Structure formats: C-alpha cells, structure tokens
Short mmCIF file of C-alpha atoms and ligand atoms in Angstrom, two decimals:
data_model
loop_
_atom_site.label_atom_id
_atom_site.label_comp_id
_atom_site.label_asym_id
_atom_site.label_seq_id
_atom_site.Cartn_x
_atom_site.Cartn_y
_atom_site.Cartn_z
CA MET A 1 5.68 -11.84 23.75
CA SER A 2 2.10 -11.55 23.88
CA ASP A 3 0.12 -12.65 21.02
CA ARG A 4 -1.68 -9.69 20.67
CA VAL A 5 -1.74 -5.69 20.92
CA GLU A 6 -3.60 -2.73 20.28
CA PHE A 7 -5.54 -1.44 17.23
CA ALA A 8 -8.08 1.82 15.47
CA VAL A 9 -10.08 1.06 12.48
CA MET A 10 -9.46 5.25 12.04
CA ASN A 11 -9.97 6.28 8.14
CA GLY A 12 -8.59 9.96 6.71
CA LEU A 13 -11.58 11.29 4.05
CA GLY A 14 -12.03 7.75 3.78
CA ASN A 15 -9.07 6.17 2.75
CA LYS A 16 -9.44 3.29 5.57
CA ILE A 17 -6.30 2.63 7.70
CA LEU A 18 -5.78 0.24 10.79
CA VAL A 19 -3.19 1.88 13.03
CA ILE A 20 -1.71 -1.03 15.07
CA ASP A 21 0.72 -0.30 17.74
CA MET A 22 3.77 -2.55 17.96
CA ARG A 23 5.50 -0.78 20.38
CA GLY A 24 7.40 -2.94 22.80
CA ARG A 25 8.53 -5.47 20.32
CA THR A 26 10.32 -6.58 18.14
CA ASP A 27 8.97 -8.29 15.02
CA ARG A 28 6.87 -6.74 12.29
CA VAL A 29 3.00 -6.91 11.19
CA THR A 30 3.18 -9.80 8.82
CA PRO A 31 1.92 -9.46 5.24
CA ALA A 32 -0.03 -12.35 6.18
CA ALA A 33 -1.86 -10.98 9.49
CA ALA A 34 -2.48 -7.94 6.62
CA ILE A 35 -4.32 -9.90 4.21
CA ALA A 36 -6.49 -11.91 5.86
CA LEU A 37 -7.25 -8.25 8.14
CA ALA A 38 -7.77 -6.72 3.99
CA ALA A 39 -10.00 -10.24 3.41
CA ASP A 40 -12.44 -9.59 6.22
CA PRO A 41 -15.24 -6.98 5.90
CA ALA A 42 -14.86 -5.95 9.27
CA THR A 43 -11.53 -4.52 9.45
CA ALA A 44 -10.87 -4.30 5.28
CA PHE A 45 -8.62 -1.28 5.34
CA ASP A 46 -5.74 0.27 2.85
CA GLN A 47 -2.94 0.56 4.78
CA ILE A 48 -1.74 -0.31 7.90
CA MET A 49 0.51 2.10 10.03
CA ALA A 50 2.54 0.02 12.28
CA ILE A 51 4.01 2.05 14.74
CA HIS A 52 7.09 0.88 16.49
CA ASP A 53 9.19 1.75 19.22
CA PRO A 54 11.59 4.96 17.59
CA ARG A 55 15.22 3.87 15.60
CA VAL A 56 16.51 7.41 16.07
CA ASP A 57 17.42 10.25 19.07
CA GLY A 58 15.17 13.01 18.20
CA THR A 59 11.75 10.94 16.83
CA ASP A 60 8.65 9.82 18.63
CA ALA A 61 8.23 6.75 16.44
CA TYR A 62 9.23 4.20 13.75
CA ILE A 63 6.67 3.76 11.11
CA ASP A 64 6.13 0.36 9.51
CA ILE A 65 3.76 0.71 6.41
CA LEU A 66 1.34 -1.71 4.77
CA ASN A 67 -0.54 -1.65 1.79
CA CYS A 68 -4.13 -4.04 1.49
CA ASP A 69 -1.77 -6.43 -0.87
CA GLY A 70 0.54 -7.25 2.01
CA SER A 71 3.19 -5.39 0.45
CA LYS A 72 5.12 -1.85 1.62
CA ALA A 73 4.45 1.68 1.12
CA GLN A 74 7.05 4.10 1.64
CA ALA A 75 4.75 6.86 2.05
CA CYS A 76 0.75 7.07 3.34
CA GLY A 77 -0.03 10.16 4.05
CA ASN A 78 -3.81 9.51 5.09
CA GLY A 79 -2.18 7.13 7.38
CA THR A 80 -0.08 9.49 9.04
CA ARG A 81 -2.91 11.95 10.22
CA CYS A 82 -4.34 8.97 12.14
CA VAL A 83 -1.20 7.90 13.59
CA VAL A 84 -0.74 11.86 14.65
CA GLN A 85 -4.40 11.77 16.05
CA ALA A 86 -4.29 8.52 18.20
CA LEU A 87 -1.29 9.22 19.96
CA ALA A 88 -2.43 12.42 20.65
CA SER A 89 -5.57 11.17 22.19
CA GLU A 90 -3.39 9.15 24.27
CA THR A 91 -0.76 11.36 25.05
CA GLY A 92 -2.57 14.92 25.41
CA ARG A 93 0.49 15.82 22.98
CA LYS A 94 -0.26 18.13 19.83
CA SER A 95 3.36 17.34 17.59
CA PHE A 96 5.39 14.55 16.72
CA THR A 97 7.98 13.39 14.46
CA PHE A 98 8.36 10.16 12.78
CA GLN A 99 10.50 7.86 11.08
CA THR A 100 9.72 6.08 7.95
CA VAL A 101 11.41 4.50 5.60
CA ALA A 102 11.07 7.10 2.68
CA GLY A 103 13.05 9.58 5.66
CA ILE A 104 12.03 11.49 8.80
CA LEU A 105 8.28 13.13 8.91
CA ASN A 106 7.18 16.24 11.12
CA ALA A 107 3.39 16.47 11.93
CA VAL A 108 1.26 18.91 14.40
CA GLU A 109 -2.48 18.66 15.49
CA HIS A 110 -4.25 21.88 15.24
CA PRO A 111 -6.62 23.71 17.96
CA ASP A 112 -9.84 22.73 14.96
CA GLY A 113 -8.96 19.13 14.90
CA THR A 114 -7.10 18.93 11.46
CA ILE A 115 -3.81 17.47 11.12
CA SER A 116 -0.05 18.49 9.04
CA VAL A 117 1.80 16.25 8.18
CA ASP A 118 5.18 17.67 6.77
CA MET A 119 5.47 14.93 3.51
CA GLY A 120 9.12 15.66 2.76
CA LYS A 121 10.35 16.90 -0.31
CA PRO A 122 9.29 15.65 -4.09
CA VAL A 123 11.85 14.30 -6.03
CA PHE A 124 11.59 14.72 -10.00
CA ALA A 125 14.73 12.15 -11.05
CA TRP A 126 13.66 9.85 -13.65
CA ASP A 127 15.51 6.82 -11.77
CA LYS A 128 14.75 8.35 -8.54
CA ILE A 129 10.75 7.81 -9.25
CA PRO A 130 11.69 5.29 -10.69
CA LEU A 131 11.15 5.48 -14.17
CA SER A 132 12.64 2.43 -16.39
CA GLU A 133 14.06 4.84 -18.50
CA GLU A 134 15.63 8.15 -18.79
CA PHE A 135 13.27 10.76 -18.65
CA HIS A 136 14.98 14.28 -18.72
CA ASP A 137 11.23 16.00 -18.05
CA THR A 138 8.85 13.66 -15.98
CA SER A 139 6.82 16.71 -15.86
CA ARG A 140 5.28 15.48 -19.08
CA ILE A 141 6.45 11.79 -20.06
CA GLU A 142 5.65 9.53 -22.62
CA LEU A 143 2.17 7.37 -21.73
CA GLN A 144 -0.74 6.64 -22.53
CA ILE A 145 -4.29 5.27 -22.33
CA GLY A 146 -6.33 4.65 -25.42
CA PRO A 147 -5.91 4.55 -29.10
CA ILE A 148 -2.81 5.85 -30.51
CA ASP A 149 -4.24 9.04 -32.26
CA ALA A 150 -6.87 10.21 -29.38
CA PRO A 151 -5.79 8.75 -26.86
CA ILE A 152 -7.93 9.10 -23.40
CA LEU A 153 -5.22 10.09 -20.86
CA HIS A 154 -1.94 10.82 -21.79
CA SER A 155 1.54 13.01 -20.69
CA PRO A 156 1.38 12.23 -17.04
CA SER A 157 3.62 14.42 -14.60
CA ALA A 158 6.22 11.60 -13.03
CA MET A 159 7.60 12.02 -9.56
CA SER A 160 8.32 10.50 -5.76
CA MET A 161 6.79 11.95 -2.67
CA GLY A 162 9.17 8.92 -0.38
CA ASN A 163 6.70 6.59 -2.98
CA PRO A 164 6.14 6.98 -6.83
CA HIS A 165 3.10 8.84 -8.59
CA ALA A 166 1.44 9.59 -11.91
CA VAL A 167 -0.73 12.09 -12.25
CA PHE A 168 -2.91 12.30 -15.37
CA TRP A 169 -4.33 15.81 -15.91
CA VAL A 170 -7.85 15.63 -16.95
CA ASP A 171 -10.54 17.98 -18.19
CA ARG A 172 -13.31 16.71 -16.47
CA ASP A 173 -15.17 15.67 -13.02
CA PRO A 174 -12.13 12.38 -12.42
CA MET A 175 -15.50 10.50 -11.24
CA THR A 176 -16.20 10.06 -15.63
CA TYR A 177 -13.01 7.31 -16.05
CA ASP A 178 -12.64 4.32 -16.06
CA LEU A 179 -10.38 4.06 -13.35
CA GLU A 180 -11.19 0.68 -12.27
CA ARG A 181 -10.28 -0.23 -15.97
CA PHE A 182 -7.12 2.01 -16.80
CA GLY A 183 -5.77 1.96 -13.02
CA PRO A 184 -3.90 -1.28 -13.22
CA LEU A 185 -3.10 -1.21 -16.84
CA LEU A 186 -0.96 1.96 -15.17
CA GLU A 187 0.19 1.04 -11.65
CA ASN A 188 1.77 -2.04 -13.80
CA HIS A 189 2.99 -0.10 -16.88
CA PRO A 190 6.70 -1.57 -17.18
CA ILE A 191 7.56 2.07 -17.27
CA PHE A 192 7.75 2.30 -13.35
CA PRO A 193 9.95 -0.82 -12.21
CA GLU A 194 8.13 -0.24 -8.21
CA LYS A 195 4.70 -0.05 -10.27
CA ALA A 196 3.29 3.62 -9.57
CA ASN A 197 -0.16 5.24 -7.24
CA ILE A 198 -2.23 6.63 -10.70
CA THR A 199 -4.05 10.00 -9.80
CA LEU A 200 -6.05 11.80 -12.25
CA ALA A 201 -6.41 15.17 -11.54
CA GLN A 202 -9.13 18.22 -12.88
CA VAL A 203 -7.52 22.02 -11.94
CA THR A 204 -10.27 24.00 -11.52
CA SER A 205 -8.74 27.29 -10.78
CA LYS A 206 -5.08 28.32 -9.72
CA THR A 207 -5.74 27.11 -5.93
CA SER A 208 -7.90 24.00 -6.45
CA MET A 209 -8.48 21.29 -8.14
CA ILE A 210 -10.37 17.46 -8.10
CA THR A 211 -7.92 14.25 -7.39
CA ARG A 212 -8.54 10.68 -7.95
CA THR A 213 -6.60 7.81 -7.28
CA TRP A 214 -5.88 4.35 -8.68
CA GLU A 215 -3.02 3.44 -5.40
CA ARG A 216 -0.12 0.75 -5.70
CA GLY A 217 -0.95 -2.47 -3.67
CA ALA A 218 -4.16 -1.50 -2.54
CA GLY A 219 -6.47 -0.56 -6.07
CA LEU A 220 -9.37 2.30 -5.85
CA THR A 221 -9.64 3.86 -2.73
CA LEU A 222 -11.49 6.96 -1.15
CA ALA A 223 -9.19 9.51 -0.77
CA CYS A 224 -4.97 9.62 -1.11
CA GLY A 225 -2.63 11.54 0.79
CA SER A 226 0.73 11.61 -0.54
CA ALA A 227 -1.14 11.39 -3.96
CA ALA A 228 -3.33 14.49 -3.20
CA CYS A 229 0.91 15.57 -3.03
CA ALA A 230 1.63 14.12 -5.94
CA ALA A 231 -0.87 16.33 -7.58
CA GLY A 232 -0.82 19.60 -6.13
CA VAL A 233 3.41 19.51 -6.03
CA SER A 234 3.07 18.41 -10.87
CA ALA A 235 -0.38 21.42 -11.11
CA ALA A 236 2.78 23.79 -9.81
CA ARG A 237 5.69 22.64 -11.12
CA THR A 238 3.96 22.50 -14.70
CA GLY A 239 2.30 26.60 -14.07
CA ARG A 240 -1.39 24.59 -13.63
CA THR A 241 -1.44 25.97 -10.24
CA GLU A 242 -0.16 28.18 -7.04
CA ARG A 243 2.11 26.13 -4.63
CA LYS A 244 -1.04 26.40 -2.09
CA VAL A 245 -4.00 24.37 -3.56
CA THR A 246 -6.89 22.57 -1.72
CA ILE A 247 -7.96 19.32 -2.91
CA THR A 248 -11.40 18.22 -3.54
CA VAL A 249 -10.82 14.23 -3.56
CA ALA A 250 -13.17 13.61 -5.24
CA SER A 251 -14.26 9.80 -3.68
CA SER A 252 -14.04 10.60 -0.43
CA PRO A 253 -17.68 11.06 1.40
CA ASN A 254 -18.38 14.59 0.83
CA ARG A 255 -15.88 14.97 -1.09
CA GLY A 256 -13.38 16.09 1.18
CA THR A 257 -10.70 18.57 1.16
CA LEU A 258 -6.89 18.20 1.74
CA THR A 259 -4.88 21.48 1.67
CA ILE A 260 -1.36 21.13 -0.45
CA ASP A 261 1.40 24.00 0.84
CA TRP A 262 4.30 23.40 -1.52
CA ARG A 263 6.69 25.53 0.82
CA PRO A 264 9.72 27.84 -0.17
CA ASP A 265 11.65 25.67 1.38
CA ASP A 266 10.78 22.76 -0.80
CA LYS A 267 8.73 20.78 1.70
CA VAL A 268 5.00 19.58 1.20
CA VAL A 269 2.90 20.27 4.33
CA MET A 270 -0.68 18.74 3.91
CA THR A 271 -3.47 19.51 6.24
CA GLY A 272 -6.47 17.60 6.36
CA PRO A 273 -8.62 15.33 8.47
CA ALA A 274 -8.59 11.54 10.41
CA GLU A 275 -11.76 10.18 12.52
CA TRP A 276 -11.49 7.32 14.71
CA GLU A 277 -14.17 4.66 14.67
CA TRP A 278 -13.44 1.96 16.46
CA SER A 279 -10.84 0.00 18.61
CA GLY A 280 -9.63 -3.68 19.39
CA THR A 281 -6.76 -6.13 19.42
CA VAL A 282 -4.98 -8.25 17.09
CA ASP A 283 -2.67 -10.94 16.66
CA PRO A 284 -0.01 -9.21 14.51
CA VAL A 285 1.29 -12.66 12.92
CA THR A 286 -1.98 -14.22 12.01
CA GLY A 287 -4.51 -10.94 11.86
CA SER A 288 -6.74 -12.99 14.62
CA TRP A 289 -8.22 -9.89 16.12
CA GLN A 290 -11.42 -8.78 18.60
CA ARG A 291 -12.92 -5.51 18.98
CA ASP A 292 -12.82 -3.85 21.81
CA VAL A 293 -16.93 -3.26 23.01
CA SER A 294 -15.85 -1.46 26.28
CA ALA A 295 -13.95 1.16 24.30
CA ASP A 296 -17.00 1.74 21.77
CA ALA A 297 -19.10 2.13 25.28
CA GLU A 298 -16.37 5.04 25.87
CA ALA A 299 -16.85 6.83 22.70
CA ALA A 300 -20.60 6.89 23.10
CA THR A 301 -20.65 8.29 26.25
CA PRO A 302 -21.32 12.26 26.27
N1 LIG B 30 -3.65 6.07 1.26
C1 LIG B 30 -1.93 6.61 1.11
C2 LIG B 30 -0.81 5.97 -0.02
C3 LIG B 30 -0.50 4.52 0.54
C4 LIG B 30 0.74 3.83 -0.25
C5 LIG B 30 0.61 3.48 -2.24
N2 LIG B 30 -0.54 2.95 -1.70
C6 LIG B 30 2.05 3.09 -2.55
O1 LIG B 30 1.95 1.87 -2.08
O2 LIG B 30 2.91 3.88 -2.52
C7 LIG B 30 -1.98 8.02 1.08
O3 LIG B 30 -2.87 8.60 1.84
O4 LIG B 30 -0.31 8.33 0.86
#
C-alpha cells in the first residue's frame, strides 16, 4: 500500500477542512497524523474529512471525521459540503449519498455552486445528546456561567445533530462575548459526558440569527455547520424563529451565511458554500505532506 494519498485543503465559510482521499485503502487517518497536520501552520485545520470506500449499498462513500486534536466527530456540516464539492469536481456528478457514524446523509450541489446537505433528524432526548443527568425538557437546561445572581450565559438549549450541541441565547452580537474563556469550561462541563459544541446565538428576526461557536475538539473556529443546524432547530423549537432561517456566522470571513431548513419531515437541510484552496499528497499515518504545484498552476489557468 502506498504511503501517500491525495488531499485537498478546503474551507466552508472559513471552517478549515482537509479532505483526504482514503478510497482503495483499508487503514484510517491516524490521530497522530491529524495532530501533526494541525500543528503545521500550512495545513492547520479544524476537521479532516477522510473519504473511504462505501460500506453499504446505495452510498457513494463512508466518511470518517477527525477533529484537530485527533478525536473523532460524528458530524461536520461544513466539511460535508467540502467533500461534495471535491467529488463533484472529480466526477461531474451533482448528488451524493454518504455514510457517517451518525447515519446516512444526502447532499446535492446546485447550479450556483452552493451545496445542500441533509444533516438528518435532530435528537432531543437527554440521554441521547448525551447529558449526564435527566432533563425532561432539553430546550432549556440548567447550566450557567458567571455570577449566580447575574449569569453571563445561562439556560442553553441542548440537542444532538449527530454530535452534541448546546446553544446559549444572547442579546448582543456573539463577538462581544469572551467565548475563548467560556468555551473550554462549557465544552468540558460534567453535564456533557461526551463534551459538547458550544454556540452563542443572537436571534435578529423570525428568519435570521447570528452565531459563533466554540467547537468540541477544535476550539474557536471561523464557522461550524452542525452548530448552525442546532441553533436553527433550537430557535424554532423554542418559538424564537420560523423553521427556515438564514444564519450569519459571526466569525466567518465577511460574515458568511448558511440557510438552515428544519423540514416538515424532521430532516435538517443546511445550504452554503465550499471553497478549494490547494491540493497535495499526505501520508495518513505520519501526516507528512507535499503540495502539488501542478494543481496550483491548473487552478491559476483561466
Ligand atoms: N465544524 C463542524 C463540526 C465539527 C465537529 C465538532 N467539533 C464535534 O466534535 O462535534 C461542522 O461544520 O459541523
């Protein structure tokens, strides 16, 4: 088995994604390779999306997702859009079905280049999110940061979008909160036995909101697609918005947007862009990599 595979450096609204092509191989991208790639400024990433051969009929690929600390993630919305764009440009096809540890995802690339991913159904049961103690109503759980009588953040909505999320409702621009300080405390709070992605959401109308996320296993990122899904669903669930919302991702370049549609069939469809930056080859065991300059030249050719 060759020690090198192709990979692409991509992003979804600034969420840094490495798409690694593991098709035709039986091994996996190792946590050690992920940590080495994350430590190198040229390849620093938030998530790796490793494309493997399909494991079940009717799917195009199995996708393995790793955070930059080497841990596994069950879902990655921005990364899934990057995988769709990579496979669409390779094959000319527009629609794909993927298997992940969280289930089967359908995705389609639209004529304008944006990509919609069916992220599956939200899960609200406390033991499935999971939370470490029973909450009958997970749309508002007891959890706060700051002084007991004047908390800075409190009563988040908790849910799983395949991965665990807590959404704190804020009344100012999420960029004005010290998420770098609160994020690690909340991600690792004992109420979340598998940790959680922590999002601040400011609802700006019945169809819009602004979010910012501290990601489990990755820290402050420029965007998080599954968190946008969790914020959209939680806002509708608590009567703050309608079921289809435009989410401005506060820390993404130029404050990019995602559309989140919690459909009547309970599926959550996320639509937004993906962007290729450069390609190369990588050793999935060690993380040693090389840039493919011919791909740069090809991309620069009008
Ligand atoms: N950036 C992703 C979410 C990544 C997974 C997360 N850090 C986790 O461990 O659950 C997205 O766009 O959804």
